[in-house]
Amino acid sequence: MKDPHHDHHAGHSESCHEEGHNSHGDHTALHIPGMGSDHCAGIVSKSLREIEGVSDVKTDIPSRRAHVTFDPSQTDEQAMRSAVEKAGYNVTDGRDEAEPTGAEEEETSTVDHAGHAAGSRQARLIVPGMGSDHCAGIVKTSLRRLEAVTRVDTNISAHRADITFDPSLSDIDTLRRTVEKAGYDVAEASELGTGSAGAGQEDIEERYLAQAIRRVWIAAIPTTVIMILMGVHMFWFPLPGYLAIIAILGFPVVFLYGGWATHRSAFRSLRNRTANMDVLISMGSLPPYLIGLVGFVYPMTSFIEMAATIMTFHLLGRYLETRAKGRASQAISKLLTLGAKTATVLRDGEETEIPVADVVAGDVMIVRPGAKIPTDGEIVEGNSHVDESIATGESVPVEKGPGASVIGATINKEGMLKVRATRVGADTFLAQVIRLVEQAQGSRVPIQEFADRMTAKFVPAVIVIALASFAAWFMFPDQLRPILEWGAGFLPWVDPTAAPIILALLAAIAVLVIACPCALGLATPTALMVGSGMGAERGVLFRSGEAVQTLKDVKVVVLDKTGTITKGEPALAAVVPAEGFSEDEVLTAAACVETGSEHPLGQAIVEGARERGLDIPTVEDFKAVTARGVQGTVSGKPVRVGSRRFMDENDIDVAALDEDLMRLENEGKTAMLIAIGDRSAGIVAVADTIKPDSKGAIAALHHMGIRTVMITGDNERTARHVAAEAGIDDVLAGVLPEGKVEEVRRLQKEHPGHVAMVGDGINDAPALKQADVGIAIGAGADVAIEAAGVTLVSGELTKVVEAVRLSRATFRKIVENLFWAWFYNAAAIPIAAIGLLHPMIGVIAMVTSSLSVVGNSILLRRAKLEVENRK
């Protein structure tokens, strides 16, 4: 699949960011793998321009190159390399085969691997501990320092990092070691495209959870005993050997199986010049334990209980957070379990049961009542109703017969079907949906960029605040003690009489353990996980977080008429009987004659009669008269169906029907005159009727303050009638396919950044791409529509409303999460720094903040998305 941002960035960089006027001199090109965005390109360009002798700089993001024009008498290439490296970017001897030719290296995650140059390879690492954007940023930063790495894509919902690298400069083991040095264990490392990548990911996550709960128990049992002993020692009677007992009980919690992984991660992270959450926990638990041991040689308050409690609550928080995130991202897990495991196929005339993975395109599958259809295909024999709720979100089964397409993993309700497989493996509907959902869950929302920049500096800033708190309390205890005396009145853990060193330690440790970068890192991805998963369950597929943010601000929705607002096929629209005839009599006569016709309009009349439950007798002497109509004998009487000219040629007077004929034609309907015997019997009109849900959907869009515009190639008269019937605000009629792009551009000038286009994704692809967000509707099994930011599996216009409501609800959760995460840290850290927060309370608050963000995201599932029936 193509990266949704590709065209934008590629187009943006076609000008190569011309930032000067070319002058005479030497030219050189510097290959800078880390220059993956406009922001990076600006830093590189500024650094080079400051060199005396450089006259022109052009940066090209897709090729990661800076083209420099310079005066060789004043500077050289080595000086330029040094300037770029001082700016924080490595300069390599660029190899053509290692350069990505696709989109900008996103600060985002995607499952798209298209566009990488020949010669590069891709690896996938499963990193169970990479559970937030903060962690993902550390993993990316570490990998990007490798000269061989040209692209890093992370997906925290799948705990996955996909790396594009030059195999002549590095290998998968090096990538694994790099991530481990950053403080994160790698559960699996494999090369993409070998068929093994990502195998058994569910097992890996289950093992990680099992290991996490084991650590919790190993820490919780000794810590519980420590807390009981502490209560006895403090409030009942002094225990002999108390310090030795709690030191022995606390040792495995802080140092061994309980805390070892945390300290190892912290050490690796610091050695790698990055700082993760584990650094804060290590600094908050190791010093209290070690200082507590001083009590063996010098009488002082024990801090070992605090160290054990901090580590235990940290481990418990990690486990609960992982469990909660599992609930938030359960959509992928559900989708993975939906597919059939085996298929019964006809081979050599015999039924054979084989694994679904062994089905090949062209195989004829036997699907019995109640069974899942193994893979996408076409019915070759049998009739049934198929439950397609997994694809469209609609619970009513759909009638299917020979020639109809069916989707793998849907359920055959009754009747045996023979289905020819058309798509297998990674090409199936289900596989494409999983890819789109993963892509959306791993992507970033534009609002997140500021949060990402801040969280990158968060841990170092917290360490600085903790050290500053320690220094302030240690050096100025008397000046700060009034704060404690005030707080002691309502906070039982505040002790204004404690020694300065104790106050300093408590404040510093409280700052370290209460700070929570994880809450910030979880704010956006958990909401996207839940939102994209809810969409998948309803047949609403977001391609990226950017589409979520853009769609919620839409002010104008442009709707293609045919197939979007209307059914896209002719249907019986009206029956007008002449005096002396009934509607049923006229329709039966017309339908009977049209049974001999292959014309779509004739078939629409026949279908309309059947829907009304009319008996259609057999026609005799059927004859089609070119450009006139059809005729035949029904129950011994001649019946003619056709134009006024056809009636005039047969001396049939239709003057009494002129007014009705003109009215129907003015409404955009195709009207046909009916004659029975030698009398005019009435009119039957056929039209492309609007879908049953179109009126309700458009009314719901209006209710949300969205203006609707219909665009069509039809004439003005027909378009106006359809628009009036559906409740559309504005009509753009007579617009050819190539003119739709211009109309969308015109609307974008009136409403910049707020125009959505809804179309079928094929004829409307250019307009879908031009719009701020394209919505492909009625994709069916063909969900991989490149032009659209949002894909709607079913053809119902109400799904557009659901998509807008879901985008607004998801974005609202993202804003709520970011606000509460920042508010928590902004409020908690100062309170801890002034000594009013005990570290044990702080670590509980830290755990609660992460869980509250995940929990708030899960509450998104309560959002009401359905469209009410509006009359």
XYZ file of C-alpha atoms in Angstrom, residues 144-536:
393
model
C 18.534 6.046 13.421
C 22.038 6.552 14.773
C 23.101 3.528 12.759
C 24.553 4.531 9.405
C 22.837 1.600 7.693
C 19.314 2.548 8.769
C 17.299 4.636 6.301
C 13.821 4.296 7.786
C 12.240 3.284 11.097
C 8.499 2.704 11.457
C 7.021 1.844 14.853
C 3.606 0.532 15.813
C 3.108 0.525 19.568
C -0.229 -1.292 19.404
C 1.632 -4.246 17.872
C 4.864 -3.554 19.861
C 6.645 -3.615 16.536
C 9.487 -1.761 14.835
C 9.996 -2.127 11.067
C 13.445 -1.038 9.907
C 14.737 -0.447 6.385
C 18.516 -0.834 6.293
C 21.500 -1.370 4.034
C 22.609 -5.015 4.460
C 26.163 -4.101 3.410
C 26.506 -1.913 6.511
C 24.491 -3.782 9.155
C 22.510 -6.920 9.939
C 19.461 -7.901 11.982
C 21.533 -8.883 15.030
C 23.033 -5.390 15.121
C 19.543 -3.878 15.009
C 18.454 -6.147 17.855
C 21.479 -5.238 20.000
C 20.909 -1.524 19.336
C 17.349 -1.704 20.671
C 18.472 -3.785 23.666
C 21.179 -1.214 24.441
C 18.431 1.415 24.483
C 16.827 -0.497 27.367
C 14.218 -2.637 25.615
C 14.142 -6.407 25.239
C 13.535 -7.759 21.736
C 11.270 -10.825 21.743
C 11.671 -11.570 18.038
C 13.764 -10.275 15.152
C 13.134 -11.377 11.588
C 13.418 -10.187 8.021
C 10.248 -8.957 6.349
C 9.255 -10.885 3.282
C 10.588 -14.211 4.540
C 7.172 -15.322 5.745
C 8.299 -15.561 9.354
C 8.058 -11.930 10.323
C 5.604 -11.379 13.058
C 4.883 -15.071 13.472
C 3.391 -15.939 16.812
C 3.036 -12.320 17.903
C 0.080 -13.194 20.109
C 2.199 -15.843 21.853
C 4.943 -13.265 22.405
C 2.493 -10.822 23.982
C 1.036 -13.576 26.174
C 4.535 -14.559 27.348
C 5.312 -10.903 28.078
C 2.138 -10.551 30.134
C 2.876 -13.792 32.008
C 6.391 -12.576 32.776
C 5.026 -9.210 33.944
C 2.544 -10.789 36.367
C 5.275 -13.102 37.720
C 7.411 -10.048 38.467
C 4.462 -8.412 40.225
C 3.922 -11.438 42.492
C 7.618 -11.814 43.239
C 7.716 -8.149 44.267
C 4.290 -7.947 45.913
C 4.671 -10.834 48.394
C 7.883 -9.576 50.107
C 6.630 -5.987 49.953
C 3.351 -6.947 51.660
C 5.339 -8.668 54.437
C 7.555 -5.574 54.738
C 4.519 -3.307 55.114
C 3.010 -5.571 57.803
C 6.302 -5.654 59.717
C 6.633 -1.879 59.383
C 3.177 -1.405 60.936
C 4.063 -3.697 63.842
C 7.474 -2.029 64.296
C 6.112 1.530 64.232
C 2.777 1.234 66.009
C 2.933 -1.892 68.225
C 6.395 -2.815 69.454
C 9.960 -2.571 68.072
C 11.018 -5.726 66.255
C 14.540 -7.019 66.950
C 16.591 -7.172 63.776
C 13.925 -5.200 61.878
C 16.366 -3.481 59.488
C 18.083 -6.752 58.572
C 14.743 -8.486 57.964
C 13.372 -5.781 55.634
C 16.738 -5.451 53.865
C 16.689 -9.193 53.072
C 13.006 -9.114 52.036
C 13.474 -5.960 49.935
C 16.618 -7.145 48.133
C 14.873 -9.439 45.584
C 12.205 -6.801 45.014
C 14.603 -3.986 44.219
C 17.588 -5.853 42.785
C 16.664 -9.349 41.603
C 13.787 -10.659 39.499
C 11.451 -7.845 40.474
C 13.569 -4.800 39.696
C 16.465 -6.189 37.682
C 14.776 -5.637 34.293
C 13.981 -2.031 35.241
C 17.572 -1.254 36.289
C 19.036 -3.000 33.241
C 16.740 -0.987 30.983
C 17.698 2.235 32.784
C 21.424 1.487 32.493
C 21.176 0.654 28.792
C 19.111 3.759 28.176
C 21.627 6.079 29.864
C 24.556 4.397 28.124
C 22.712 5.014 24.851
C 22.343 8.732 25.696
C 18.565 8.440 25.988
C 16.333 8.519 29.068
C 13.221 6.409 29.543
C 10.717 5.897 32.338
C 12.875 3.174 33.903
C 15.631 5.746 34.579
C 13.247 7.648 36.865
C 12.138 4.484 38.679
C 15.734 3.288 39.174
C 16.750 6.668 40.553
C 13.683 6.585 42.794
C 14.248 3.069 44.189
C 17.999 2.353 44.280
C 19.114 5.366 46.393
C 16.453 4.798 49.107
C 17.481 1.144 49.481
C 21.200 1.909 49.578
C 20.724 4.846 51.965
C 18.583 2.598 54.178
C 21.580 0.299 54.642
C 23.409 3.154 56.392
C 21.141 2.367 59.329
C 23.382 -0.639 60.127
C 26.236 1.717 61.082
C 24.458 4.994 61.851
C 20.986 5.295 63.418
C 18.578 6.892 60.903
C 15.148 6.482 59.311
C 14.889 3.434 57.027
C 14.023 4.033 53.371
C 14.072 0.362 52.324
C 10.277 0.074 52.705
C 9.888 3.002 50.311
C 12.233 1.450 47.743
C 10.346 -1.869 47.756
C 6.948 -0.140 47.536
C 8.021 2.099 44.654
C 9.326 -0.859 42.653
C 6.255 -3.008 43.358
C 3.782 -0.339 42.307
C 5.857 0.389 39.203
C 5.736 -3.290 38.187
C 2.030 -3.485 38.968
C 1.403 -0.361 36.909
C 3.316 -1.774 33.942
C 1.279 -4.975 34.060
C -2.084 -3.214 34.389
C -1.129 -0.747 31.657
C -0.232 -3.598 29.285
C -3.505 -5.362 30.064
C -5.486 -2.179 29.526
C -3.698 -1.423 26.251
C -4.566 -4.954 25.164
C -8.226 -4.059 25.608
C -7.719 -0.812 23.725
C -6.123 -2.598 20.752
C -8.333 -5.677 20.776
C -9.745 -4.857 17.331
C -6.711 -6.396 15.615
C -6.903 -9.496 17.813
C -10.592 -9.875 16.959
C -9.922 -9.500 13.254
C -7.154 -12.094 13.389
C -9.532 -14.660 14.881
C -12.371 -14.046 12.418
C -11.010 -15.999 9.474
C -11.838 -19.640 8.795
C -9.068 -22.105 9.654
C -9.862 -24.740 7.005
C -11.593 -24.901 3.634
C -13.355 -27.730 1.798
C -12.313 -27.587 -1.860
C -13.151 -29.618 -4.943
C -10.054 -31.231 -6.392
C -10.228 -33.955 -9.016
C -13.964 -34.089 -8.417
C -13.603 -34.906 -4.720
C -14.118 -32.800 -1.613
C -10.888 -32.258 0.311
C -10.438 -30.331 3.561
C -7.266 -28.230 3.579
C -5.873 -25.317 5.637
C -7.028 -21.924 4.366
C -3.383 -21.011 3.730
C -3.261 -23.757 1.056
C -6.224 -22.410 -0.935
C -5.170 -20.970 -4.286
C -7.035 -18.600 -6.585
C -9.348 -20.628 -8.816
C -10.120 -23.329 -6.246
C -13.841 -24.107 -5.930
C -14.804 -24.194 -2.244
C -17.830 -25.937 -0.746
C -19.472 -23.747 1.911
C -22.208 -25.444 3.912
C -24.930 -23.653 5.919
C -23.572 -22.011 9.063
C -19.953 -22.217 7.871
C -17.545 -19.330 7.287
C -16.593 -18.580 3.701
C -12.850 -19.382 3.737
C -11.595 -16.635 1.428
C -12.821 -13.961 -0.991
C -14.529 -15.391 -4.040
C -17.428 -15.550 -6.459
C -20.448 -17.825 -6.137
C -20.623 -20.310 -9.006
C -23.530 -22.363 -7.702
C -26.217 -22.017 -5.015
C -28.292 -19.309 -3.368
C -28.156 -18.155 0.226
C -28.118 -15.211 2.622
C -24.659 -14.204 3.845
C -23.950 -12.462 7.156
C -21.492 -9.690 6.188
C -21.574 -7.899 9.538
C -17.811 -8.282 10.041
C -17.254 -6.242 6.889
C -20.064 -3.696 6.869
C -21.253 -3.608 10.479
C -24.789 -4.379 9.234
C -26.496 -7.272 10.999
C -29.069 -8.053 8.260
C -27.825 -10.928 6.023
C -27.462 -10.146 2.304
C -29.042 -12.339 -0.402
C -26.444 -13.876 -2.712
C -26.603 -16.012 -5.827
C -24.436 -17.167 -8.762
C -22.074 -14.434 -9.935
C -22.196 -12.537 -6.629
C -18.953 -11.677 -4.850
C -18.472 -12.906 -1.295
C -15.970 -11.899 1.366
C -13.806 -14.335 3.298
C -14.759 -14.839 6.989
C -18.416 -13.908 6.359
C -20.986 -16.555 7.306
C -23.223 -18.545 4.968
C -26.596 -18.622 6.733
C -28.487 -21.245 4.718
C -28.110 -23.223 1.510
C -24.942 -24.845 0.233
C -22.699 -22.631 -1.912
C -19.922 -23.371 -4.335
C -17.509 -20.445 -4.336
C -14.550 -19.918 -6.653
C -11.629 -18.351 -4.742
C -10.555 -15.024 -6.280
C -8.310 -13.584 -3.558
C -6.121 -15.478 -1.123
C -3.557 -14.734 1.585
C -2.471 -11.105 1.888
C -4.846 -9.991 -0.896
C -8.073 -10.877 0.918
C -10.507 -8.353 2.325
C -9.698 -9.362 5.904
C -5.927 -9.055 5.368
C -6.351 -5.613 3.819
C -8.591 -4.460 6.671
C -6.005 -5.648 9.225
C -3.292 -3.718 7.354
C -5.400 -0.543 7.260
C -6.290 -0.772 10.955
C -2.647 -1.406 11.906
C -1.640 1.528 9.742
C -4.153 3.838 11.431
C -3.265 2.604 14.921
C 0.425 3.135 14.306
C 0.084 6.589 12.749
C 0.380 9.981 14.399
C -2.064 12.849 14.644
C -0.722 16.326 13.749
C -1.690 17.671 17.200
C 0.775 15.167 18.644
C 3.865 16.784 17.168
C 4.189 19.369 19.956
C 3.633 16.693 22.621
C 6.343 14.542 21.015
C 8.863 17.372 21.093
C 8.110 17.990 24.752
C 8.230 14.357 25.873
C 11.663 13.933 24.269
C 12.986 16.400 26.854
C 10.698 15.250 29.667
C 12.869 12.726 31.558
C 16.025 14.890 31.559
C 13.920 17.820 32.769
C 12.460 15.723 35.600
C 15.950 14.631 36.699
C 17.054 18.274 36.751
C 13.987 19.245 38.835
C 14.655 16.362 41.251
C 18.300 17.398 41.724
C 17.238 21.033 42.148
C 14.666 19.973 44.783
C 17.315 17.971 46.635
C 19.723 20.909 46.598
C 17.093 23.425 47.698
C 15.873 21.342 50.653
C 19.393 20.425 51.676
C 20.728 23.997 51.559
C 17.666 26.035 52.556
C 15.590 23.800 54.874
C 14.677 26.573 57.323
C 13.353 28.849 54.598
C 11.246 26.017 53.113
C 10.092 24.432 56.388
C 7.015 26.734 56.715
C 5.565 24.950 53.666
C 5.760 21.655 55.565
C 4.275 23.184 58.708
C 1.315 24.364 56.633
C 0.964 20.983 54.889
C 1.222 19.002 58.141
C -2.192 20.336 59.130
C -3.960 18.171 56.521
C -1.333 15.728 55.154
C -0.459 12.991 57.687
C 2.784 11.991 55.983
C 4.353 15.475 56.164
C 6.942 15.792 58.978
C 8.273 19.365 59.417
C 10.734 18.173 62.095
C 12.678 15.804 59.832
C 16.381 16.403 59.177
C 17.308 18.395 56.037
C 18.884 15.351 54.345
C 15.656 13.371 54.872
C 13.521 16.199 53.506
C 15.835 16.570 50.511
C 15.727 12.839 49.740
C 11.956 12.632 50.085
C 11.383 15.593 47.763
C 13.831 14.375 45.108
C 12.517 10.805 45.140
C 8.900 12.006 45.036
C 9.644 14.114 41.931
C 11.299 11.150 40.211
C 8.549 8.625 40.876
C 5.498 10.835 40.343
C 6.575 12.107 36.911
C 4.867 10.101 34.205
C 6.059 10.380 30.602
C 4.067 7.209 29.856
C 0.769 9.045 30.360
C 1.849 11.561 27.714
C 3.084 8.837 25.394
C -0.166 6.882 25.684
C -2.521 9.833 25.166
C -2.786 9.687 21.376
C -2.087 6.060 20.394
C -4.558 4.481 22.816
C -7.377 6.724 21.547
C -6.413 5.913 17.948
C -6.326 2.184 18.781
C -9.861 2.252 20.144
C -11.229 4.595 17.476
C -9.774 2.732 14.500
C -10.876 -0.581 16.021
C -14.445 0.699 16.446
C -14.361 1.882 12.847
C -13.205 -1.512 11.584
